[in-house]
Amino acid sequence: YDDTHADSVIHCSASALPVALAMGLRMGSSGAEAMTAYLAGVEADARIGMGANGGFHKQGYHPTGLVGAFGAALTAGRLMGLDEEQLVMAQGITLSTTSGAMEFLEDGAWTKRMHPAWAGVGAITAAFMAQAGFIGPTRPYEGRYGLYNVFSAHDVTTEPAKAVANLNTTWELMNVAFKPYPVCHFNHAFADATLALRKEHDLKPEDIEEMVALIHERQVPVVCEPEASKKKPANSYDAKFSVHYTMAASIVRGQYTLDELEDDALRDPTILDLCGKTRYEIDPTSLFPRYYGGEVIVRTKDGRELRHRETHNRGSDKNPLSTDDILGKFRDNAGRVFDAARTDQVIDAVMGLDTAPDLLALAKALAKTN
């Protein structure tokens, strides 16, 4: 359920937040200090990722792991009290600790799950090395062998200047979208569109002749191809990156939660049969990459053609989740581990973080046992 900055396609909080918590606890930071460091990491991730213009993904790198290390190094460095020169060194050192290959898409491997944490490990390591006086490259982004020139596809024009455009006046943090569904953000509009059609027309699996997803061409390699595996996901990771499964499961189950990624759903013959009736077409009107919209077309056996478009993905600035939506999502997730009282304890600790003298109350609330 990690958040996503649309233009950079980075889950910014996935590395910035745990580093802020870990280093904030280590350094005895206040809640406000930890929040400030976290926000610095998020803003840096978003801006650095924007400069690639999609080139990281195209080259086969996962920007959350790749870029997340740079933002997290600033998060750690701020909490450690590094000066400007040390922060520059930390960014340079991070260039040699960062990674994140997207080969996991080919077979549902678990490696994507480690990318944010590994980014945090590299970030904290780089910050401590910089504090100790270790020398790193001074042009880690735009240098001859820097981030943009080495990790981005050569047929994509990168724009490093985007990383600092309107700095401190335009906050990319405000363009970070919440996720309402536990799958790749590219699939969210299709879950919403399918569920809307199901509700409006009382659709049942046996009513459907065909379902078509209209999607931007740059999203296709991630959630539409290879179609054989997308139509029959071998595991939950395959399912998270399948627009076909997203539509089919939404029709059959009438929801898309973590439960739809369990083995009983992945092996449900009704869902798999409906997956076989799904396909995709390129949508030339999509607002991608600013928004991850999409349209679903359902053709029924009685000859109807039903359509629903989600122009702006839910959770984005143009279609935001409400406070109740966000709290409901948290309660659903936390309730799988904590009881209601513990869940409320965590919520209270988070919502009072800006005035908290330290992170101990939050850490205690998050611990599975006191």
Short mmCIF file of C-alpha atoms in Angstrom, two decimals:
data_model
loop_
_atom_site.label_atom_id
_atom_site.label_comp_id
_atom_site.label_asym_id
_atom_site.label_seq_id
_atom_site.Cartn_x
_atom_site.Cartn_y
_atom_site.Cartn_z
CA TYR A 1 0.00 0.00 0.00
CA ASP A 2 2.99 2.32 -0.35
CA ASP A 3 2.42 5.85 -1.63
CA THR A 4 3.55 6.93 -5.10
CA HIS A 5 4.90 10.14 -6.59
CA ALA A 6 3.39 10.01 -10.06
CA ASP A 7 5.94 11.86 -12.19
CA SER A 8 8.88 9.88 -10.83
CA VAL A 9 6.97 6.61 -10.16
CA ILE A 10 8.67 6.30 -6.77
CA HIS A 11 7.23 4.99 -3.51
CA CYS A 12 8.90 7.73 -1.51
CA SER A 13 7.86 6.78 2.02
CA ALA A 14 9.00 3.17 1.69
CA SER A 15 12.62 4.05 2.49
CA ALA A 16 12.41 7.59 3.90
CA LEU A 17 10.00 6.67 6.70
CA PRO A 18 11.81 3.65 8.22
CA VAL A 19 15.12 5.53 8.05
CA ALA A 20 13.54 8.51 9.82
CA LEU A 21 12.16 6.23 12.53
CA ALA A 22 15.37 4.22 12.97
CA MET A 23 17.74 7.17 12.96
CA GLY A 24 15.32 9.33 14.94
CA LEU A 25 15.28 6.73 17.70
CA ARG A 26 19.06 6.38 17.60
CA MET A 27 19.66 10.13 17.76
CA GLY A 28 16.92 10.87 20.31
CA SER A 29 15.17 13.17 17.84
CA SER A 30 11.84 14.83 18.52
CA GLY A 31 8.80 13.94 16.46
CA ALA A 32 9.03 17.22 14.56
CA GLU A 33 12.71 16.63 13.75
CA ALA A 34 11.97 13.13 12.47
CA MET A 35 9.07 14.42 10.38
CA THR A 36 11.21 17.17 8.86
CA ALA A 37 13.93 14.67 7.93
CA TYR A 38 11.32 12.31 6.48
CA LEU A 39 9.80 15.10 4.38
CA ALA A 40 13.25 16.07 3.08
CA GLY A 41 13.77 12.49 1.92
CA VAL A 42 10.39 12.34 0.20
CA GLU A 43 10.92 15.66 -1.59
CA ALA A 44 14.40 14.63 -2.75
CA ASP A 45 13.20 11.24 -4.02
CA ALA A 46 10.39 12.82 -6.00
CA ARG A 47 12.57 15.50 -7.56
CA ILE A 48 15.54 13.27 -8.40
CA GLY A 49 13.17 10.75 -9.98
CA MET A 50 11.46 13.42 -12.08
CA GLY A 51 14.74 14.24 -13.77
CA ALA A 52 14.92 10.78 -15.32
CA ASN A 53 11.75 11.24 -17.40
CA GLY A 54 10.95 7.54 -17.04
CA GLY A 55 14.44 6.48 -18.09
CA PHE A 56 15.12 4.40 -14.97
CA HIS A 57 12.13 2.16 -15.54
CA LYS A 58 12.90 1.84 -19.23
CA GLN A 59 16.46 0.72 -18.45
CA GLY A 60 15.12 -1.92 -16.06
CA TYR A 61 15.73 -0.22 -12.72
CA HIS A 62 13.20 0.11 -9.93
CA PRO A 63 13.27 3.82 -8.97
CA THR A 64 12.01 3.17 -5.44
CA GLY A 65 15.17 1.24 -4.64
CA LEU A 66 17.47 3.19 -6.92
CA VAL A 67 16.49 6.76 -6.04
CA GLY A 68 15.13 5.99 -2.59
CA ALA A 69 18.67 5.60 -1.27
CA PHE A 70 19.52 9.21 -2.14
CA GLY A 71 16.50 10.66 -0.36
CA ALA A 72 17.01 8.39 2.64
CA ALA A 73 20.67 9.47 2.87
CA LEU A 74 19.46 13.06 3.30
CA THR A 75 16.95 11.89 5.89
CA ALA A 76 19.66 10.10 7.88
CA GLY A 77 22.16 12.91 7.38
CA ARG A 78 19.81 15.58 8.66
CA LEU A 79 19.04 13.62 11.83
CA MET A 80 22.77 13.04 12.35
CA GLY A 81 23.44 16.77 12.01
CA LEU A 82 25.68 16.49 8.94
CA ASP A 83 26.81 19.78 7.42
CA GLU A 84 26.44 20.71 3.76
CA GLU A 85 29.76 19.20 2.64
CA GLN A 86 29.06 15.97 4.46
CA LEU A 87 25.60 15.73 2.89
CA VAL A 88 27.16 16.16 -0.55
CA MET A 89 29.63 13.39 0.25
CA ALA A 90 26.78 11.17 1.47
CA GLN A 91 24.99 11.63 -1.87
CA GLY A 92 28.17 10.74 -3.74
CA ILE A 93 28.75 7.63 -1.64
CA THR A 94 25.12 6.61 -2.13
CA LEU A 95 25.76 6.39 -5.87
CA SER A 96 27.90 3.32 -5.16
CA THR A 97 25.44 1.70 -2.75
CA THR A 98 22.22 2.04 -4.73
CA SER A 99 20.59 -0.60 -6.94
CA GLY A 100 17.23 -2.17 -7.76
CA ALA A 101 16.87 -4.33 -10.88
CA MET A 102 13.32 -5.03 -12.06
CA GLU A 103 13.94 -8.65 -13.01
CA PHE A 104 11.39 -9.61 -10.34
CA LEU A 105 8.69 -8.80 -12.88
CA GLU A 106 9.68 -11.82 -14.95
CA ASP A 107 8.96 -14.52 -12.39
CA GLY A 108 7.37 -12.94 -9.33
CA ALA A 109 10.59 -13.01 -7.30
CA TRP A 110 10.62 -11.38 -3.88
CA THR A 111 13.49 -8.99 -4.54
CA LYS A 112 11.27 -5.92 -5.03
CA ARG A 113 10.32 -6.23 -1.36
CA MET A 114 13.91 -5.69 -0.26
CA HIS A 115 14.60 -2.63 -2.42
CA PRO A 116 13.31 0.07 -0.03
CA ALA A 117 15.07 -1.54 2.94
CA TRP A 118 18.31 -2.00 1.02
CA ALA A 119 18.06 1.65 -0.03
CA GLY A 120 17.84 2.52 3.65
CA VAL A 121 20.85 0.36 4.50
CA GLY A 122 22.89 2.05 1.78
CA ALA A 123 21.67 5.48 2.85
CA ILE A 124 22.57 5.07 6.52
CA THR A 125 25.93 3.55 5.58
CA ALA A 126 26.68 6.48 3.26
CA ALA A 127 25.71 9.03 5.94
CA PHE A 128 28.00 7.47 8.54
CA MET A 129 30.86 7.19 6.06
CA ALA A 130 30.44 10.86 5.12
CA GLN A 131 30.38 11.83 8.79
CA ALA A 132 33.68 9.98 9.22
CA GLY A 133 35.28 11.94 6.38
CA PHE A 134 35.00 9.44 3.53
CA ILE A 135 35.18 11.19 0.14
CA GLY A 136 32.44 10.57 -2.41
CA PRO A 137 31.88 11.89 -5.95
CA THR A 138 30.61 15.47 -5.99
CA ARG A 139 28.37 15.08 -9.06
CA PRO A 140 26.42 11.90 -8.28
CA TYR A 141 23.39 12.82 -10.40
CA GLU A 142 24.61 14.57 -13.54
CA GLY A 143 28.25 13.39 -13.66
CA ARG A 144 29.70 11.44 -16.59
CA TYR A 145 29.13 8.19 -14.68
CA GLY A 146 26.40 9.57 -12.45
CA LEU A 147 22.86 8.43 -11.80
CA TYR A 148 21.23 9.89 -14.91
CA ASN A 149 23.94 8.87 -17.38
CA VAL A 150 24.51 5.32 -16.14
CA PHE A 151 21.14 4.12 -14.83
CA SER A 152 18.79 5.73 -17.36
CA ALA A 153 17.94 4.39 -20.81
CA HIS A 154 20.14 6.05 -23.42
CA ASP A 155 17.22 6.86 -25.71
CA VAL A 156 15.53 8.92 -22.99
CA THR A 157 16.49 12.56 -22.51
CA THR A 158 17.07 13.16 -18.83
CA GLU A 159 16.59 16.59 -17.27
CA PRO A 160 18.59 16.91 -14.04
CA ALA A 161 17.43 20.51 -13.73
CA LYS A 162 13.97 19.23 -12.79
CA ALA A 163 15.39 18.14 -9.46
CA VAL A 164 15.81 21.76 -8.38
CA ALA A 165 13.16 23.56 -10.43
CA ASN A 166 11.06 25.82 -8.19
CA LEU A 167 12.75 24.34 -5.15
CA ASN A 168 11.11 25.46 -1.90
CA THR A 169 8.19 27.04 -3.74
CA THR A 170 6.63 23.99 -5.43
CA TRP A 171 6.43 20.99 -3.10
CA GLU A 172 6.38 17.65 -4.90
CA LEU A 173 5.33 16.13 -1.60
CA MET A 174 1.83 17.40 -2.43
CA ASN A 175 1.86 15.27 -5.59
CA VAL A 176 2.48 12.03 -3.71
CA ALA A 177 -0.62 9.83 -4.01
CA PHE A 178 -2.02 7.41 -1.46
CA LYS A 179 -2.82 3.88 -2.60
CA PRO A 180 -6.33 2.54 -2.03
CA TYR A 181 -5.36 -0.94 -3.26
CA PRO A 182 -2.46 -3.30 -2.37
CA VAL A 183 -1.21 -3.65 -5.94
CA CYS A 184 0.85 -1.77 -8.51
CA HIS A 185 -0.42 1.80 -8.75
CA PHE A 186 -0.91 1.36 -12.51
CA ASN A 187 -3.79 -1.04 -11.76
CA HIS A 188 -5.78 1.17 -9.40
CA ALA A 189 -7.93 2.96 -11.95
CA PHE A 190 -8.90 -0.41 -13.39
CA ALA A 191 -9.96 -1.77 -10.01
CA ASP A 192 -12.10 1.32 -9.42
CA ALA A 193 -13.58 1.26 -12.92
CA THR A 194 -14.38 -2.44 -12.76
CA LEU A 195 -15.96 -2.19 -9.31
CA ALA A 196 -18.04 0.78 -10.49
CA LEU A 197 -19.34 -1.17 -13.49
CA ARG A 198 -20.06 -4.19 -11.31
CA LYS A 199 -22.11 -2.11 -8.89
CA GLU A 200 -23.93 -0.01 -11.50
CA HIS A 201 -24.94 -2.93 -13.71
CA ASP A 202 -25.02 -5.75 -11.15
CA LEU A 203 -22.48 -7.61 -13.26
CA LYS A 204 -21.70 -11.25 -12.62
CA PRO A 205 -18.82 -13.27 -14.11
CA GLU A 206 -21.18 -15.35 -16.20
CA ASP A 207 -22.58 -12.18 -17.84
CA ILE A 208 -19.25 -11.19 -19.38
CA GLU A 209 -18.03 -11.95 -22.88
CA GLU A 210 -14.93 -9.75 -22.76
CA MET A 211 -13.21 -7.08 -20.66
CA VAL A 212 -10.78 -4.57 -22.14
CA ALA A 213 -8.41 -2.24 -20.30
CA LEU A 214 -7.51 1.01 -22.06
CA ILE A 215 -4.05 1.87 -20.76
CA HIS A 216 -1.06 4.07 -21.60
CA GLU A 217 1.62 2.35 -23.67
CA ARG A 218 4.35 3.04 -21.09
CA GLN A 219 2.39 1.13 -18.46
CA VAL A 220 1.98 -1.94 -20.65
CA PRO A 221 5.35 -3.65 -19.97
CA VAL A 222 4.74 -3.50 -16.23
CA VAL A 223 1.14 -4.70 -15.84
CA CYS A 224 0.05 -6.12 -19.22
CA GLU A 225 2.93 -8.19 -20.58
CA PRO A 226 3.68 -11.02 -21.00
CA GLU A 227 -0.04 -11.61 -21.24
CA ALA A 228 0.16 -15.35 -20.59
CA SER A 229 1.49 -14.84 -17.07
CA LYS A 230 -0.72 -11.81 -16.45
CA LYS A 231 -3.81 -13.89 -17.22
CA LYS A 232 -2.67 -16.73 -14.97
CA PRO A 233 -0.55 -15.27 -12.16
CA ALA A 234 1.61 -17.89 -10.45
CA ASN A 235 1.78 -16.02 -7.16
CA SER A 236 0.67 -12.86 -5.40
CA TYR A 237 3.49 -10.84 -6.92
CA ASP A 238 2.41 -11.74 -10.43
CA ALA A 239 -1.14 -10.76 -9.47
CA LYS A 240 -0.07 -7.36 -8.11
CA PHE A 241 1.36 -6.53 -11.53
CA SER A 242 -1.53 -7.85 -13.63
CA VAL A 243 -4.27 -5.56 -14.90
CA HIS A 244 -6.05 -8.69 -16.14
CA TYR A 245 -6.22 -10.23 -12.68
CA THR A 246 -7.19 -6.89 -11.14
CA MET A 247 -10.27 -6.63 -13.33
CA ALA A 248 -11.25 -10.28 -12.99
CA ALA A 249 -10.84 -10.46 -9.21
CA SER A 250 -12.76 -7.21 -8.77
CA ILE A 251 -15.71 -8.56 -10.70
CA VAL A 252 -15.76 -11.92 -8.93
CA ARG A 253 -15.07 -10.72 -5.37
CA GLY A 254 -16.68 -7.27 -5.47
CA GLN A 255 -13.62 -5.83 -3.74
CA TYR A 256 -9.82 -5.71 -4.03
CA THR A 257 -8.07 -6.13 -0.69
CA LEU A 258 -5.18 -8.15 0.64
CA ASP A 259 -7.59 -11.10 0.71
CA GLU A 260 -7.66 -11.09 -3.11
CA LEU A 261 -3.92 -11.83 -3.08
CA GLU A 262 -4.25 -14.98 -0.97
CA ASP A 263 -3.86 -18.45 -2.50
CA ASP A 264 -7.59 -19.22 -2.52
CA ALA A 265 -8.21 -16.18 -4.74
CA LEU A 266 -5.20 -16.84 -6.98
CA ARG A 267 -6.50 -20.36 -7.61
CA ASP A 268 -10.17 -19.46 -7.90
CA PRO A 269 -11.34 -21.04 -11.19
CA THR A 270 -13.97 -18.35 -11.70
CA ILE A 271 -11.37 -15.57 -11.46
CA LEU A 272 -8.94 -17.42 -13.72
CA ASP A 273 -11.65 -18.13 -16.29
CA LEU A 274 -12.54 -14.44 -16.38
CA CYS A 275 -8.83 -13.54 -16.66
CA GLY A 276 -8.85 -15.44 -19.92
CA LYS A 277 -11.52 -13.07 -21.24
CA THR A 278 -9.49 -9.93 -20.57
CA ARG A 279 -7.12 -7.98 -22.80
CA TYR A 280 -5.74 -4.47 -23.18
CA GLU A 281 -5.58 -1.70 -25.78
CA ILE A 282 -3.45 1.45 -25.89
CA ASP A 283 -5.17 4.59 -24.61
CA PRO A 284 -3.91 7.70 -26.46
CA THR A 285 -5.91 10.01 -24.16
CA SER A 286 -4.27 8.91 -20.91
CA LEU A 287 -2.74 11.62 -18.71
CA PHE A 288 0.14 9.32 -17.74
CA PRO A 289 2.64 9.90 -16.19
CA ARG A 290 1.01 12.71 -14.21
CA TYR A 291 -1.99 10.51 -13.45
CA TYR A 292 -2.45 6.75 -13.65
CA GLY A 293 -5.91 6.74 -15.20
CA GLY A 294 -7.61 4.17 -17.35
CA GLU A 295 -10.86 2.91 -18.80
CA VAL A 296 -12.56 -0.48 -18.63
CA ILE A 297 -14.87 -1.74 -21.38
CA VAL A 298 -17.10 -4.70 -20.58
CA ARG A 299 -18.89 -6.50 -23.39
CA THR A 300 -21.67 -8.74 -22.15
CA LYS A 301 -23.09 -11.92 -23.61
CA ASP A 302 -26.41 -10.17 -24.22
CA GLY A 303 -24.73 -7.60 -26.51
CA ARG A 304 -24.21 -4.62 -24.22
CA GLU A 305 -21.02 -2.53 -24.18
CA LEU A 306 -20.43 -0.92 -20.79
CA ARG A 307 -17.67 1.61 -20.14
CA HIS A 308 -16.24 3.42 -17.16
CA ARG A 309 -13.25 5.79 -17.14
CA GLU A 310 -11.15 6.89 -14.19
CA THR A 311 -9.25 9.91 -15.56
CA HIS A 312 -7.43 10.64 -12.31
CA ASN A 313 -6.42 7.72 -10.13
CA ARG A 314 -8.05 7.76 -6.71
CA GLY A 315 -5.65 8.95 -4.03
CA SER A 316 -4.04 11.57 -6.30
CA ASP A 317 -4.34 15.32 -5.82
CA LYS A 318 -7.20 15.47 -8.36
CA ASN A 319 -9.08 12.59 -6.74
CA PRO A 320 -7.91 12.47 -3.11
CA LEU A 321 -8.73 9.95 -0.44
CA SER A 322 -10.57 11.34 2.55
CA THR A 323 -9.19 11.19 6.07
CA ASP A 324 -11.72 8.45 6.81
CA ASP A 325 -10.50 6.52 3.74
CA ILE A 326 -6.91 6.67 4.96
CA LEU A 327 -7.76 5.73 8.54
CA GLY A 328 -9.98 2.91 7.26
CA LYS A 329 -7.14 1.57 5.14
CA PHE A 330 -4.78 1.72 8.13
CA ARG A 331 -7.27 -0.02 10.41
CA ASP A 332 -7.78 -2.80 7.86
CA ASN A 333 -4.03 -3.39 7.61
CA ALA A 334 -3.15 -2.96 11.28
CA GLY A 335 -6.13 -5.08 12.31
CA ARG A 336 -4.44 -8.09 10.77
CA VAL A 337 -1.74 -7.82 13.46
CA PHE A 338 -3.07 -5.61 16.28
CA ASP A 339 -6.33 -5.44 18.19
CA ALA A 340 -8.47 -2.30 17.95
CA ALA A 341 -6.97 -0.73 21.07
CA ARG A 342 -3.41 -1.11 19.81
CA THR A 343 -4.42 0.23 16.40
CA ASP A 344 -5.88 3.35 18.05
CA GLN A 345 -2.68 3.71 20.07
CA VAL A 346 -0.62 3.82 16.89
CA ILE A 347 -2.98 6.33 15.26
CA ASP A 348 -2.81 8.61 18.30
CA ALA A 349 1.00 8.44 18.35
CA VAL A 350 1.25 9.28 14.65
CA MET A 351 -1.25 12.13 14.76
CA GLY A 352 0.57 13.70 17.71
CA LEU A 353 4.04 13.24 16.26
CA ASP A 354 4.59 16.93 15.52
CA THR A 355 4.57 17.75 19.25
CA ALA A 356 6.11 14.51 20.56
CA PRO A 357 9.40 15.02 22.48
CA ASP A 358 10.80 11.80 20.99
CA LEU A 359 9.77 8.70 19.03
CA LEU A 360 9.52 6.34 21.99
CA ALA A 361 5.73 6.41 22.29
CA LEU A 362 5.35 5.65 18.59
CA ALA A 363 7.98 2.90 18.75
CA LYS A 364 6.20 1.32 21.72
CA ALA A 365 2.85 1.49 19.95
CA LEU A 366 4.31 -0.13 16.82
CA ALA A 367 5.99 -2.96 18.74
CA LYS A 368 3.91 -6.12 18.50
CA THR A 369 4.34 -6.64 22.25
CA ASN A 370 5.00 -3.99 24.90
#
